[in-house]
PDB file of C-alpha atoms in Angstrom:
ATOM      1  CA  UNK F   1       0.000   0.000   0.000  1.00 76.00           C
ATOM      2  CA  UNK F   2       0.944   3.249  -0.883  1.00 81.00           C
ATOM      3  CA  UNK F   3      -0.226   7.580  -1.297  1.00 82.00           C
ATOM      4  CA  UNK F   4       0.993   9.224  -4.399  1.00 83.00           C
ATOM      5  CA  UNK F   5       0.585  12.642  -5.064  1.00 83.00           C
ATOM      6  CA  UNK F   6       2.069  15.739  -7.142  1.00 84.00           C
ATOM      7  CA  UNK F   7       3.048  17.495  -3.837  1.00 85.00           C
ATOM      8  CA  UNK F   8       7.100  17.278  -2.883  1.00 87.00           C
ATOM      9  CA  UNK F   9       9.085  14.837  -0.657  1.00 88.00           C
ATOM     10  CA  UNK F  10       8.634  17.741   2.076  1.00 86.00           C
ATOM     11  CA  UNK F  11       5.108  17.942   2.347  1.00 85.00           C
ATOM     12  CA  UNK F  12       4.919  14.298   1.966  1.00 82.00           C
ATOM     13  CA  UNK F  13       6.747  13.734   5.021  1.00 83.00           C
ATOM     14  CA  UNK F  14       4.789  16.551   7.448  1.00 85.00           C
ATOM     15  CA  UNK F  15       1.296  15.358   5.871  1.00 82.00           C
ATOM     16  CA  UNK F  16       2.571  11.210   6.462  1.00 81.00           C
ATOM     17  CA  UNK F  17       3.530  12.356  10.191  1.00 83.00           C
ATOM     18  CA  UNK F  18       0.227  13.897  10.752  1.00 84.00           C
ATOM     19  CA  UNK F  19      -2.034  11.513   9.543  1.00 80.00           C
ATOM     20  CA  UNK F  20       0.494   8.665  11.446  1.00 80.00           C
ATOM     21  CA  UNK F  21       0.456   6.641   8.250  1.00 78.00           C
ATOM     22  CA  UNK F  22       2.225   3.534   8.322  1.00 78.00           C
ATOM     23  CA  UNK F  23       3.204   3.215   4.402  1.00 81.00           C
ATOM     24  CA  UNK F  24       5.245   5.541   2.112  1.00 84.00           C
ATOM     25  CA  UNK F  25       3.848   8.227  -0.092  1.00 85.00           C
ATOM     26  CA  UNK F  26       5.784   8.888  -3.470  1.00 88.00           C
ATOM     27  CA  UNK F  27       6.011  11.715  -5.553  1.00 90.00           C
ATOM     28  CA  UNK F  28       3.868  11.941  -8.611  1.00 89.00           C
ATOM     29  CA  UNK F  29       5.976  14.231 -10.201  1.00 88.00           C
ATOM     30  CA  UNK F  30       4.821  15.796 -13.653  1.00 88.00           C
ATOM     31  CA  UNK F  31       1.556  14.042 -12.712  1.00 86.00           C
ATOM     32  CA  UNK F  32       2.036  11.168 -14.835  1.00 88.00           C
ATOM     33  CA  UNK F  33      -0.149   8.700 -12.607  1.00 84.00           C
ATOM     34  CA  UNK F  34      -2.593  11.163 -11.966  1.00 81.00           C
ATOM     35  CA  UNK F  35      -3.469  11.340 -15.764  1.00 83.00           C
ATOM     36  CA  UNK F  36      -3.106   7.486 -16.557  1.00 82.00           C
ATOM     37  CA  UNK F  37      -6.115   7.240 -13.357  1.00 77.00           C
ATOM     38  CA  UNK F  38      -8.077  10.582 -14.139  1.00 75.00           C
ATOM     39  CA  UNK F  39      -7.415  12.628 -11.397  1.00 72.00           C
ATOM     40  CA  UNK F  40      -5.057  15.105 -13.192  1.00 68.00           C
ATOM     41  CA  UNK F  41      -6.250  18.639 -12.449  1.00 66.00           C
ATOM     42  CA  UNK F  42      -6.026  22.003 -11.150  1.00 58.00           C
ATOM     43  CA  UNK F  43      -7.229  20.439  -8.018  1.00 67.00           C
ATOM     44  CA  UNK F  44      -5.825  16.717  -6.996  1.00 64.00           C
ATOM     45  CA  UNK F  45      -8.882  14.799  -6.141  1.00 70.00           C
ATOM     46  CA  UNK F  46      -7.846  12.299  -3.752  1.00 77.00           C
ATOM     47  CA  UNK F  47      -8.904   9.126  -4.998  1.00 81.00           C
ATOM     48  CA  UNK F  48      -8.346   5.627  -3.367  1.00 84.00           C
ATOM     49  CA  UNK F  49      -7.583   2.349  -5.436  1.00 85.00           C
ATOM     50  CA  UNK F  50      -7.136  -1.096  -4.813  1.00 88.00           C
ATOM     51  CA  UNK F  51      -5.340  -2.772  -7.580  1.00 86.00           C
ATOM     52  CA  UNK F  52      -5.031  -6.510  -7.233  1.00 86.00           C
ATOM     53  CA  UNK F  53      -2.022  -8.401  -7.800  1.00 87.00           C
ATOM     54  CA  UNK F  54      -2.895  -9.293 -11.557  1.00 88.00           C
ATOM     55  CA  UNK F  55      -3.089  -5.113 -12.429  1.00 83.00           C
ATOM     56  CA  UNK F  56      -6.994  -5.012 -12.394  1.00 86.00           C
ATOM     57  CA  UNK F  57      -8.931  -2.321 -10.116  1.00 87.00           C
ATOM     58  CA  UNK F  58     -11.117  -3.796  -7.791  1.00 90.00           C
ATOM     59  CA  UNK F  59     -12.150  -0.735  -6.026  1.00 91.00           C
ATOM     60  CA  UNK F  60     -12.000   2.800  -6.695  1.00 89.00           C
ATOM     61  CA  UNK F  61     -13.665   6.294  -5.196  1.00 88.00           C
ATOM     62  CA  UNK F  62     -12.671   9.352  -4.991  1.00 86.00           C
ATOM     63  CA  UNK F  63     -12.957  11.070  -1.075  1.00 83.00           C
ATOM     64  CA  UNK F  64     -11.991   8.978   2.084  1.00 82.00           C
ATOM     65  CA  UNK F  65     -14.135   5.856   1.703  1.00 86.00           C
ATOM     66  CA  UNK F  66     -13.890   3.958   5.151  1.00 86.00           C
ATOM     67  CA  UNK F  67     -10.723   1.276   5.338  1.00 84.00           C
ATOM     68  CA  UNK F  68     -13.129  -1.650   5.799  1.00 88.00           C
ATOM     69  CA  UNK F  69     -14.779  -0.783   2.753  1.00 91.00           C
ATOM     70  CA  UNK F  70     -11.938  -0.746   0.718  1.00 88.00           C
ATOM     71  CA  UNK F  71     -10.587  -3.909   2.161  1.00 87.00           C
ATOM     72  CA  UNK F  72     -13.635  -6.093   1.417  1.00 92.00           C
ATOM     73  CA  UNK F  73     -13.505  -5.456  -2.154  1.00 91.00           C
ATOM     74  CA  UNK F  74     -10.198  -7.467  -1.831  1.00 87.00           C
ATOM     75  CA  UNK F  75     -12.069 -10.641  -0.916  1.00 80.00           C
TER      76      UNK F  75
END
C-alpha cells in the first residue's frame, strides 16, 4: 500500500507524520499517474484504489471511503 501525489518529498513527510500513516507516499511528479487514473487537475482529487495483484482495479472512489470498505472489495 501506498499515497501518491504531485506534492514534494517535504510535504509528503509533514502530511505522512500527521495523519500517522504507516506506508510511504511517493512523488507523482509531472503528474504522470494522476493522468493514466483521471485525477489530473487544477485540483488533486484524492482518490483511493485497490489494484489486485494481476493489475486489475477492484475498487475505486474518490474522497476517504472507510478502510473496511476498501478492504472487502479485496475478498
Amino acid at each position: 500500500m501506498f499515497g501518491i501525489s504531485p506534492q514534494g518529498e517535504g510535504s509528503h513527510a509533514k502530511f505522512r507524520a500527521n495523519h500517522k500513516f504507516p506506508f510511504p507516499l511517493l512523488v507523482d511528479q509531472g503528474q504522470k499517474v494522476g493522468e493514466m487514473y483521471q485525477t489530473r487537475g487544477l485540483i488533486v482529487k484524492r482518490t483511493v484504489y485497490l489494484i489486485g495483484p494481476d493489475g486489475i482495479i477492484r475498487f475505486a472512489r474518490r474522497g476517504k471511503p472507510e478502510p473496511a470498505e476498501v478492504l472487502a472489495a479485496a475478498v
